[in-house]
Amino acid sequence: MLSCHYIQKGCLFTRPLDHLPTDSLLSLLKTGLSRTLSLFPPLAGRLTTDSAGYVYVTSNDAGADFLHANATHIHVRDVLSPAHVPDSVKDFFAFNGAVSYDGHFRPVLAVQVTELADGVFVGCSVNHAITDGTSFWNFFNAFAESCRGGVRRVSPRPDFRRDSVLISQAVLRFPDGSPRVTFALDAPLRERIFSFSRESIQKLKSRVNIKSIDSSIENESIDLIELMGKRSNDSLKGNFGILTKTTEISSFQSLCALLWRAVTRARKFPAHKTTTFRMAVNCRHRLEPELDPYYFGNAIQSVPTYAAAGEVTCRDLRWCAEQLNKNVVAHDDKTVRRVVEDWERDPRCFPLGNFDGAMITMGSSPRFPMYDNNFGWGRPVAVRSGQANKFDGKISAFPGREGGGSVDLEVVLAPETMVGLELDSEFMQYVSGFVR
């Protein structure tokens, strides 16, 4: 991922107590960051390429950046209220436009604290060749915990062992100079947060996990589907065919299938056009033996699922979810190792983007503990990302703030596709706050 932008994620907080002046706030955060870096020394280091061309991290204590920005003309409501994410959020992060290879000559981590009129945004930009989402949020939460109680309280500690198949001796060369991103930076885009409540997700999952001989059940009310979902361990006979319990599809895979169908409809492809849904998966628990859950590094791979546009839009939602499910389930230890072997035969940067106009790339995860951080003045009110690695079809999944299985999707699409998605009744009926 040396050609990918830095990860840019951060949390929005309401203003700390009035008795905590700016200088004290910044001192608290700076001291907490210093303590946390003592537990995450690679984040204070730099990338190095040795004489053989091998790229690695030098933990040389060169330091991370800590920046303070003033945006007191912006209120918390300005970030939360608009249907579409405002451009001002991009300014809450450092290293805009930087790719991971730049970690050779700039910090691999930058923390920017942006003061708002009635809030604070703590944004982190971290080298994506060094960390993935799991490592990022482990660091971010340790940073918050350190600010509350000191370094001794921080847990769990990151695992730095380097004895897995993911640590390759293959050499990645750049004959044309340093790598650049593999997607257009000037393409017009729209970005929106779609929220899905726990109840809405449960309805969707119930719908997907009912298999019917009579496909007309797809057109029946969600209340009937919910009723049948509660009785899915039994065979049900009636006007809607025979319902039986089959392979259970997860809530998140159900949501991905819903999005896949809606975006494909909005893009208005001919039936024969091949569409791709890519999902980033965590390899830590897929390897045998498993890596430590807090293994520090980049331990993700991309799982693609392919289907013709006509199948995605004309088959039922269950079918789409099954295609995603079987590929994710099949990504086991052997598959992880095969992907590594394939890469070692032809080392290259990861091609991030939407190259044929028919791709969706799902990143991040609603399982990440994004709201489990408290710097000393309460939980975040929202999670947002910067402009890094955004292109038509880039989706990021966040947990909803209310927890309990709620999900927020950060959706980036071409303007005309976003309009189509917002008009898609099948998709929007599950979005919180949408009235049919």
Short mmCIF file of C-alpha atoms in Angstrom, two decimals:
data_model
loop_
_atom_site.label_atom_id
_atom_site.label_comp_id
_atom_site.label_asym_id
_atom_site.label_seq_id
_atom_site.Cartn_x
_atom_site.Cartn_y
_atom_site.Cartn_z
CA MET A 1 0.00 0.00 0.00
CA LEU A 2 2.94 2.32 -0.59
CA SER A 3 0.97 4.02 -3.36
CA CYS A 4 -2.10 4.62 -1.16
CA HIS A 5 -2.77 7.77 0.80
CA TYR A 6 -2.25 7.90 4.55
CA ILE A 7 -5.23 6.71 6.59
CA GLN A 8 -7.15 9.79 7.78
CA LYS A 9 -9.67 9.14 10.53
CA GLY A 10 -10.72 11.16 13.54
CA CYS A 11 -13.35 11.87 16.14
CA LEU A 12 -15.57 14.88 16.76
CA PHE A 13 -16.14 15.91 20.38
CA THR A 14 -18.23 18.56 22.03
CA ARG A 15 -16.17 21.28 23.68
CA PRO A 16 -14.34 20.19 26.86
CA LEU A 17 -15.33 21.83 30.12
CA ASP A 18 -14.92 25.58 30.07
CA HIS A 19 -12.27 25.47 32.76
CA LEU A 20 -9.93 23.59 30.39
CA PRO A 21 -8.28 26.38 28.35
CA THR A 22 -6.72 25.74 24.96
CA ASP A 23 -3.15 25.65 26.25
CA SER A 24 -4.04 23.05 28.86
CA LEU A 25 -5.96 20.99 26.32
CA LEU A 26 -3.05 20.95 23.91
CA SER A 27 -0.57 20.13 26.66
CA LEU A 28 -2.74 17.22 27.81
CA LEU A 29 -2.96 15.81 24.28
CA LYS A 30 0.70 16.33 23.48
CA THR A 31 1.83 14.61 26.67
CA GLY A 32 -0.60 11.76 26.09
CA LEU A 33 0.65 11.33 22.54
CA SER A 34 4.25 11.18 23.71
CA ARG A 35 3.38 8.48 26.24
CA THR A 36 1.48 6.49 23.62
CA LEU A 37 4.33 6.63 21.13
CA SER A 38 6.53 4.93 23.70
CA LEU A 39 4.21 1.92 23.23
CA PHE A 40 3.98 2.33 19.43
CA PRO A 41 7.58 3.21 18.46
CA PRO A 42 7.13 2.54 14.70
CA LEU A 43 4.78 5.53 14.58
CA ALA A 44 7.64 7.77 15.66
CA GLY A 45 9.98 6.29 13.04
CA ARG A 46 10.49 6.49 9.29
CA LEU A 47 10.46 4.17 6.32
CA THR A 48 13.84 3.05 5.02
CA THR A 49 14.83 1.27 1.80
CA ASP A 50 18.07 -0.70 2.15
CA SER A 51 20.66 -1.34 -0.56
CA ALA A 52 18.80 -4.48 -1.68
CA GLY A 53 15.56 -2.56 -2.14
CA TYR A 54 13.79 -3.96 0.91
CA VAL A 55 11.43 -1.45 2.60
CA TYR A 56 11.09 -1.53 6.37
CA VAL A 57 10.38 0.72 9.35
CA THR A 58 13.25 2.27 11.26
CA SER A 59 12.11 3.00 14.82
CA ASN A 60 14.55 5.89 15.14
CA ASP A 61 12.41 8.17 17.32
CA ALA A 62 12.40 10.81 14.57
CA GLY A 63 9.02 11.86 15.90
CA ALA A 64 5.41 12.40 14.90
CA ASP A 65 3.78 15.69 13.98
CA PHE A 66 1.42 17.42 16.40
CA LEU A 67 -0.57 20.30 14.95
CA HIS A 68 -3.14 22.76 16.27
CA ALA A 69 -5.67 24.39 13.95
CA ASN A 70 -8.33 27.00 14.64
CA ALA A 71 -11.72 26.71 12.98
CA THR A 72 -13.93 28.54 15.46
CA HIS A 73 -16.23 29.63 12.62
CA ILE A 74 -17.41 26.00 12.37
CA HIS A 75 -19.89 24.48 14.83
CA VAL A 76 -20.44 20.81 15.64
CA ARG A 77 -23.84 21.03 13.93
CA ASP A 78 -22.12 22.18 10.73
CA VAL A 79 -20.27 18.87 10.61
CA LEU A 80 -23.24 16.70 11.60
CA SER A 81 -26.29 18.33 10.04
CA PRO A 82 -25.67 18.44 6.29
CA ALA A 83 -26.90 15.48 4.26
CA HIS A 84 -23.55 15.52 2.50
CA VAL A 85 -20.21 15.71 4.29
CA PRO A 86 -18.94 19.32 4.07
CA ASP A 87 -15.59 20.05 2.44
CA SER A 88 -14.40 21.68 5.66
CA VAL A 89 -13.84 18.20 7.17
CA LYS A 90 -10.91 17.70 4.79
CA ASP A 91 -9.04 20.47 6.61
CA PHE A 92 -9.24 18.57 9.91
CA PHE A 93 -6.35 16.34 8.81
CA ALA A 94 -2.67 16.72 8.00
CA PHE A 95 -0.78 15.19 5.05
CA ASN A 96 -3.50 15.67 2.45
CA GLY A 97 -2.27 14.07 -0.75
CA ALA A 98 0.63 12.22 0.87
CA VAL A 99 1.14 8.57 -0.10
CA SER A 100 2.63 5.96 2.18
CA TYR A 101 5.95 5.90 0.32
CA ASP A 102 6.43 9.49 1.55
CA GLY A 103 7.10 8.01 4.99
CA HIS A 104 10.74 7.84 3.87
CA PHE A 105 11.10 11.58 4.38
CA ARG A 106 8.12 12.74 6.44
CA PRO A 107 6.53 11.50 9.70
CA VAL A 108 4.46 8.34 9.50
CA LEU A 109 1.96 9.86 11.94
CA ALA A 110 0.44 13.31 12.33
CA VAL A 111 -2.15 14.30 14.94
CA GLN A 112 -4.11 17.47 14.27
CA VAL A 113 -6.30 19.05 16.93
CA THR A 114 -8.84 21.42 15.39
CA GLU A 115 -10.76 23.79 17.65
CA LEU A 116 -14.34 24.45 16.62
CA ALA A 117 -16.73 27.04 18.02
CA ASP A 118 -18.28 24.48 20.37
CA GLY A 119 -16.20 21.38 19.85
CA VAL A 120 -12.87 19.74 19.12
CA PHE A 121 -11.86 17.39 16.33
CA VAL A 122 -8.92 15.05 16.91
CA GLY A 123 -7.73 13.76 13.54
CA CYS A 124 -4.96 11.26 12.86
CA SER A 125 -3.12 10.70 9.59
CA VAL A 126 -1.16 7.43 9.65
CA ASN A 127 0.96 5.70 7.04
CA HIS A 128 -1.18 2.97 5.45
CA ALA A 129 1.79 0.74 4.61
CA ILE A 130 2.52 0.52 8.34
CA THR A 131 -1.00 0.27 9.79
CA ASP A 132 -4.44 -1.00 8.92
CA GLY A 133 -7.73 -0.12 10.60
CA THR A 134 -7.24 -2.56 13.49
CA SER A 135 -3.83 -1.10 14.35
CA PHE A 136 -5.08 2.45 13.80
CA TRP A 137 -7.93 2.22 16.30
CA ASN A 138 -5.82 0.33 18.81
CA PHE A 139 -3.42 3.27 18.71
CA PHE A 140 -6.17 5.92 18.77
CA ASN A 141 -7.89 4.38 21.79
CA ALA A 142 -4.55 3.93 23.58
CA PHE A 143 -3.87 7.62 22.89
CA ALA A 144 -7.19 8.59 24.50
CA GLU A 145 -6.62 6.28 27.47
CA SER A 146 -3.14 7.68 28.00
CA CYS A 147 -4.57 11.20 28.14
CA ARG A 148 -6.97 10.09 30.86
CA GLY A 149 -4.69 8.12 33.12
CA GLY A 150 -1.12 7.78 31.99
CA VAL A 151 0.83 5.18 30.09
CA ARG A 152 0.58 2.44 32.73
CA ARG A 153 -3.17 2.18 32.22
CA VAL A 154 -2.98 1.66 28.50
CA SER A 155 -4.11 -1.78 27.39
CA PRO A 156 -4.00 -3.94 25.40
CA ARG A 157 -0.43 -3.55 24.25
CA PRO A 158 0.37 -3.89 20.53
CA ASP A 159 2.06 -7.07 19.34
CA PHE A 160 5.17 -6.47 17.20
CA ARG A 161 6.20 -10.03 16.41
CA ARG A 162 7.27 -10.46 12.80
CA ASP A 163 7.19 -14.21 12.25
CA SER A 164 4.11 -14.47 10.03
CA VAL A 165 3.71 -15.16 6.30
CA LEU A 166 2.71 -11.50 5.88
CA ILE A 167 6.31 -10.40 6.42
CA SER A 168 7.74 -10.90 2.94
CA GLN A 169 11.31 -10.66 1.70
CA ALA A 170 10.10 -9.79 -1.81
CA VAL A 171 11.45 -6.51 -3.19
CA LEU A 172 9.08 -3.93 -4.63
CA ARG A 173 10.89 -1.70 -7.12
CA PHE A 174 9.87 1.65 -8.58
CA PRO A 175 11.62 2.14 -11.93
CA ASP A 176 9.69 5.35 -12.61
CA GLY A 177 10.41 6.99 -9.29
CA SER A 178 8.25 7.05 -6.17
CA PRO A 179 4.74 5.57 -6.56
CA ARG A 180 1.61 7.65 -6.99
CA VAL A 181 -2.05 6.89 -6.32
CA THR A 182 -3.78 4.74 -8.91
CA PHE A 183 -7.04 6.72 -9.16
CA ALA A 184 -7.98 10.18 -10.48
CA LEU A 185 -7.63 12.94 -7.90
CA ASP A 186 -9.77 15.49 -9.74
CA ALA A 187 -12.89 13.44 -10.47
CA PRO A 188 -16.16 15.06 -9.24
CA LEU A 189 -17.47 13.24 -6.16
CA ARG A 190 -20.22 13.49 -3.60
CA GLU A 191 -19.90 12.11 -0.09
CA ARG A 192 -22.67 11.28 2.35
CA ILE A 193 -23.14 9.43 5.63
CA PHE A 194 -26.05 6.96 5.59
CA SER A 195 -27.09 5.75 9.04
CA PHE A 196 -28.76 2.42 9.76
CA SER A 197 -30.31 1.79 13.17
CA ARG A 198 -30.13 -1.52 15.00
CA GLU A 199 -33.80 -2.16 14.26
CA SER A 200 -33.35 -1.40 10.57
CA ILE A 201 -30.34 -3.71 10.33
CA GLN A 202 -32.30 -6.50 12.04
CA LYS A 203 -35.13 -6.12 9.53
CA LEU A 204 -32.68 -6.28 6.66
CA LYS A 205 -30.92 -9.34 8.07
CA SER A 206 -34.25 -11.10 8.65
CA ARG A 207 -35.23 -10.42 5.06
CA VAL A 208 -31.96 -11.79 3.68
CA ASN A 209 -31.99 -14.89 5.86
CA ILE A 210 -35.37 -16.13 4.69
CA LYS A 211 -35.14 -18.43 1.65
CA SER A 212 -38.36 -18.78 -0.30
CA ILE A 213 -39.31 -21.03 -3.20
CA ASP A 214 -41.73 -18.30 -4.23
CA SER A 215 -39.63 -15.24 -5.12
CA SER A 216 -42.69 -13.01 -4.79
CA ILE A 217 -41.94 -12.78 -1.10
CA GLU A 218 -39.39 -10.14 -2.08
CA ASN A 219 -42.32 -7.86 -2.74
CA GLU A 220 -44.15 -8.54 0.52
CA SER A 221 -44.09 -6.24 3.51
CA ILE A 222 -41.12 -6.20 5.83
CA ASP A 223 -43.44 -7.01 8.75
CA LEU A 224 -44.25 -10.40 7.23
CA ILE A 225 -40.55 -11.06 6.63
CA GLU A 226 -39.78 -10.17 10.25
CA LEU A 227 -42.45 -12.58 11.47
CA MET A 228 -41.08 -15.38 9.37
CA GLY A 229 -37.54 -14.54 10.41
CA LYS A 230 -38.44 -15.19 14.05
CA ARG A 231 -39.65 -18.64 13.08
CA SER A 232 -36.88 -19.44 10.62
CA ASN A 233 -35.85 -22.62 12.43
CA ASP A 234 -39.09 -24.23 11.33
CA SER A 235 -40.39 -24.99 7.86
CA LEU A 236 -43.26 -22.63 7.04
CA LYS A 237 -45.87 -23.42 4.42
CA GLY A 238 -48.43 -21.05 3.03
CA ASN A 239 -49.20 -18.72 0.19
CA PHE A 240 -45.53 -17.74 -0.04
CA GLY A 241 -44.01 -21.15 -0.65
CA ILE A 242 -41.78 -23.14 1.69
CA LEU A 243 -39.36 -21.22 3.91
CA THR A 244 -36.33 -22.97 5.36
CA LYS A 245 -33.34 -21.86 7.34
CA THR A 246 -30.18 -21.82 5.23
CA THR A 247 -26.65 -20.48 5.65
CA GLU A 248 -26.94 -17.42 7.87
CA ILE A 249 -25.82 -14.21 6.26
CA SER A 250 -24.35 -11.63 8.62
CA SER A 251 -25.88 -8.21 9.17
CA PHE A 252 -22.95 -6.52 7.50
CA GLN A 253 -22.99 -8.80 4.45
CA SER A 254 -26.73 -8.12 4.15
CA LEU A 255 -26.05 -4.40 4.18
CA CYS A 256 -23.28 -4.77 1.59
CA ALA A 257 -25.64 -6.68 -0.69
CA LEU A 258 -28.26 -3.96 -0.35
CA LEU A 259 -25.70 -1.32 -1.30
CA TRP A 260 -24.33 -3.38 -4.20
CA ARG A 261 -27.78 -3.67 -5.74
CA ALA A 262 -28.69 -0.01 -5.26
CA VAL A 263 -25.43 1.41 -6.60
CA THR A 264 -25.54 -0.95 -9.60
CA ARG A 265 -29.08 0.21 -10.39
CA ALA A 266 -28.01 3.85 -10.05
CA ARG A 267 -25.11 3.34 -12.45
CA LYS A 268 -27.52 2.07 -15.13
CA PHE A 269 -25.26 -0.56 -16.66
CA PRO A 270 -26.26 -2.96 -19.42
CA ALA A 271 -27.13 -6.39 -18.07
CA HIS A 272 -23.89 -8.01 -19.28
CA LYS A 273 -21.56 -5.49 -17.58
CA THR A 274 -19.41 -7.16 -14.91
CA THR A 275 -19.57 -5.46 -11.53
CA THR A 276 -17.12 -5.94 -8.66
CA PHE A 277 -17.67 -5.62 -4.90
CA ARG A 278 -14.39 -5.59 -2.96
CA MET A 279 -14.28 -6.07 0.80
CA ALA A 280 -11.23 -5.52 2.98
CA VAL A 281 -10.83 -8.44 5.39
CA ASN A 282 -8.71 -8.86 8.50
CA CYS A 283 -6.23 -11.74 8.13
CA ARG A 284 -5.24 -11.98 11.80
CA HIS A 285 -7.79 -14.65 12.73
CA ARG A 286 -7.73 -16.30 9.31
CA LEU A 287 -4.12 -17.44 9.51
CA GLU A 288 -3.08 -20.71 11.17
CA PRO A 289 -1.73 -20.20 13.70
CA GLU A 290 -3.69 -17.02 14.28
CA LEU A 291 -1.94 -13.72 14.77
CA ASP A 292 -2.48 -11.82 17.99
CA PRO A 293 -5.67 -9.72 17.71
CA TYR A 294 -3.50 -6.66 18.44
CA TYR A 295 -0.78 -7.56 15.95
CA PHE A 296 0.57 -4.18 14.87
CA GLY A 297 0.88 -3.75 11.14
CA ASN A 298 -1.08 -4.04 7.94
CA ALA A 299 -2.80 -7.43 7.98
CA ILE A 300 -5.61 -6.93 5.47
CA GLN A 301 -6.38 -8.37 2.07
CA SER A 302 -9.04 -7.55 -0.50
CA VAL A 303 -11.77 -10.07 -1.34
CA PRO A 304 -13.44 -9.40 -4.71
CA THR A 305 -16.86 -10.69 -5.74
CA TYR A 306 -17.87 -10.48 -9.39
CA ALA A 307 -21.33 -10.61 -10.93
CA ALA A 308 -23.07 -9.29 -14.04
CA ALA A 309 -25.12 -6.15 -13.48
CA GLY A 310 -28.24 -7.95 -14.65
CA GLU A 311 -27.81 -10.62 -11.99
CA VAL A 312 -27.16 -8.09 -9.23
CA THR A 313 -30.26 -6.07 -10.04
CA CYS A 314 -32.68 -8.82 -11.14
CA ARG A 315 -31.92 -11.64 -8.71
CA ASP A 316 -33.11 -11.25 -5.15
CA LEU A 317 -31.20 -9.68 -2.29
CA ARG A 318 -30.45 -13.08 -0.77
CA TRP A 319 -28.58 -14.14 -3.92
CA CYS A 320 -26.34 -11.06 -3.82
CA ALA A 321 -25.61 -11.61 -0.13
CA GLU A 322 -24.75 -15.27 -0.75
CA GLN A 323 -22.13 -14.32 -3.34
CA LEU A 324 -20.42 -12.03 -0.84
CA ASN A 325 -20.75 -14.54 1.99
CA LYS A 326 -19.20 -17.49 0.19
CA ASN A 327 -16.15 -15.48 -0.88
CA VAL A 328 -15.54 -14.07 2.60
CA VAL A 329 -15.96 -17.51 4.21
CA ALA A 330 -13.58 -19.04 1.65
CA HIS A 331 -10.83 -16.54 2.49
CA ASP A 332 -9.06 -18.86 4.92
CA ASP A 333 -5.44 -19.60 5.80
CA LYS A 334 -4.73 -21.24 2.44
CA THR A 335 -6.23 -18.31 0.55
CA VAL A 336 -4.27 -15.74 2.56
CA ARG A 337 -1.04 -17.61 1.86
CA ARG A 338 -1.88 -18.00 -1.84
CA VAL A 339 -2.47 -14.24 -2.15
CA VAL A 340 0.94 -13.61 -0.57
CA GLU A 341 2.61 -16.12 -2.91
CA ASP A 342 0.94 -14.57 -5.95
CA TRP A 343 2.15 -11.13 -4.86
CA GLU A 344 5.70 -12.38 -4.30
CA ARG A 345 5.80 -13.69 -7.86
CA ASP A 346 4.86 -10.23 -9.15
CA PRO A 347 5.42 -7.56 -6.45
CA ARG A 348 3.37 -4.44 -7.12
CA CYS A 349 1.52 -1.68 -5.33
CA PHE A 350 -2.10 -2.34 -4.51
CA PRO A 351 -4.28 -0.93 -7.34
CA LEU A 352 -6.83 1.10 -5.41
CA GLY A 353 -9.59 2.70 -7.47
CA ASN A 354 -12.59 2.17 -9.74
CA PHE A 355 -10.93 1.34 -13.03
CA ASP A 356 -13.92 0.26 -15.12
CA GLY A 357 -16.61 2.38 -13.46
CA ALA A 358 -18.34 -0.71 -12.04
CA MET A 359 -16.44 -1.28 -8.80
CA ILE A 360 -17.37 -0.80 -5.15
CA THR A 361 -14.64 -0.97 -2.49
CA MET A 362 -15.71 -1.48 1.12
CA GLY A 363 -13.17 -0.49 3.74
CA SER A 364 -13.02 0.01 7.50
CA SER A 365 -15.43 -1.98 9.70
CA PRO A 366 -18.42 -1.44 11.99
CA ARG A 367 -16.58 -3.69 14.46
CA PHE A 368 -13.78 -1.21 15.03
CA PRO A 369 -14.02 0.43 18.49
CA MET A 370 -14.28 3.95 17.10
CA TYR A 371 -16.43 5.27 19.95
CA ASP A 372 -14.52 3.50 22.73
CA ASN A 373 -12.23 6.43 23.30
CA ASN A 374 -12.52 9.22 25.83
CA PHE A 375 -9.78 11.80 26.23
CA GLY A 376 -11.33 12.99 29.46
CA TRP A 377 -14.37 14.95 28.33
CA GLY A 378 -16.78 12.30 27.03
CA ARG A 379 -17.30 9.99 24.08
CA PRO A 380 -17.13 11.24 20.49
CA VAL A 381 -20.30 12.49 18.85
CA ALA A 382 -19.17 11.39 15.39
CA VAL A 383 -16.40 9.74 13.39
CA ARG A 384 -15.24 11.29 10.13
CA SER A 385 -12.47 10.71 7.59
CA GLY A 386 -10.42 13.04 5.42
CA GLN A 387 -10.03 13.20 1.67
CA ALA A 388 -7.57 10.29 1.51
CA ASN A 389 -8.20 7.33 -0.81
CA LYS A 390 -11.58 8.55 -2.01
CA PHE A 391 -12.94 7.76 -5.44
CA ASP A 392 -16.23 6.77 -7.06
CA GLY A 393 -17.41 3.66 -5.26
CA LYS A 394 -15.27 3.96 -2.09
CA ILE A 395 -17.32 3.04 0.97
CA SER A 396 -16.23 3.08 4.61
CA ALA A 397 -18.19 1.34 7.35
CA PHE A 398 -18.35 2.80 10.87
CA PRO A 399 -20.27 1.64 13.93
CA GLY A 400 -23.24 3.85 14.74
CA ARG A 401 -22.78 6.02 17.79
CA GLU A 402 -25.73 4.42 19.59
CA GLY A 403 -24.04 1.01 19.30
CA GLY A 404 -26.05 -2.19 19.49
CA GLY A 405 -25.32 -3.15 15.89
CA SER A 406 -26.15 0.19 14.28
CA VAL A 407 -23.99 1.10 11.28
CA ASP A 408 -22.95 4.26 9.45
CA LEU A 409 -21.80 4.03 5.85
CA GLU A 410 -19.60 6.77 4.44
CA VAL A 411 -20.46 6.59 0.74
CA VAL A 412 -18.43 8.31 -2.00
CA LEU A 413 -19.93 8.28 -5.48
CA ALA A 414 -20.05 10.18 -8.74
CA PRO A 415 -22.71 12.93 -8.40
CA GLU A 416 -25.23 11.32 -10.76
CA THR A 417 -24.84 7.94 -9.03
CA MET A 418 -25.42 9.50 -5.61
CA VAL A 419 -28.67 11.03 -6.87
CA GLY A 420 -29.77 7.61 -8.08
CA LEU A 421 -28.88 6.01 -4.74
CA GLU A 422 -30.84 8.64 -2.82
CA LEU A 423 -33.89 7.88 -5.00
CA ASP A 424 -33.61 4.11 -4.60
CA SER A 425 -36.58 3.06 -2.48
CA GLU A 426 -35.23 -0.40 -1.61
CA PHE A 427 -32.06 1.14 -0.18
CA MET A 428 -33.52 4.22 1.44
CA GLN A 429 -36.27 2.37 3.31
CA TYR A 430 -33.57 1.08 5.67
CA VAL A 431 -31.82 4.43 6.17
CA SER A 432 -32.57 6.07 9.50
CA GLY A 433 -34.72 9.17 9.26
CA PHE A 434 -36.01 8.32 5.77
CA VAL A 435 -39.81 8.54 5.45
CA ARG A 436 -41.42 6.55 2.64
#
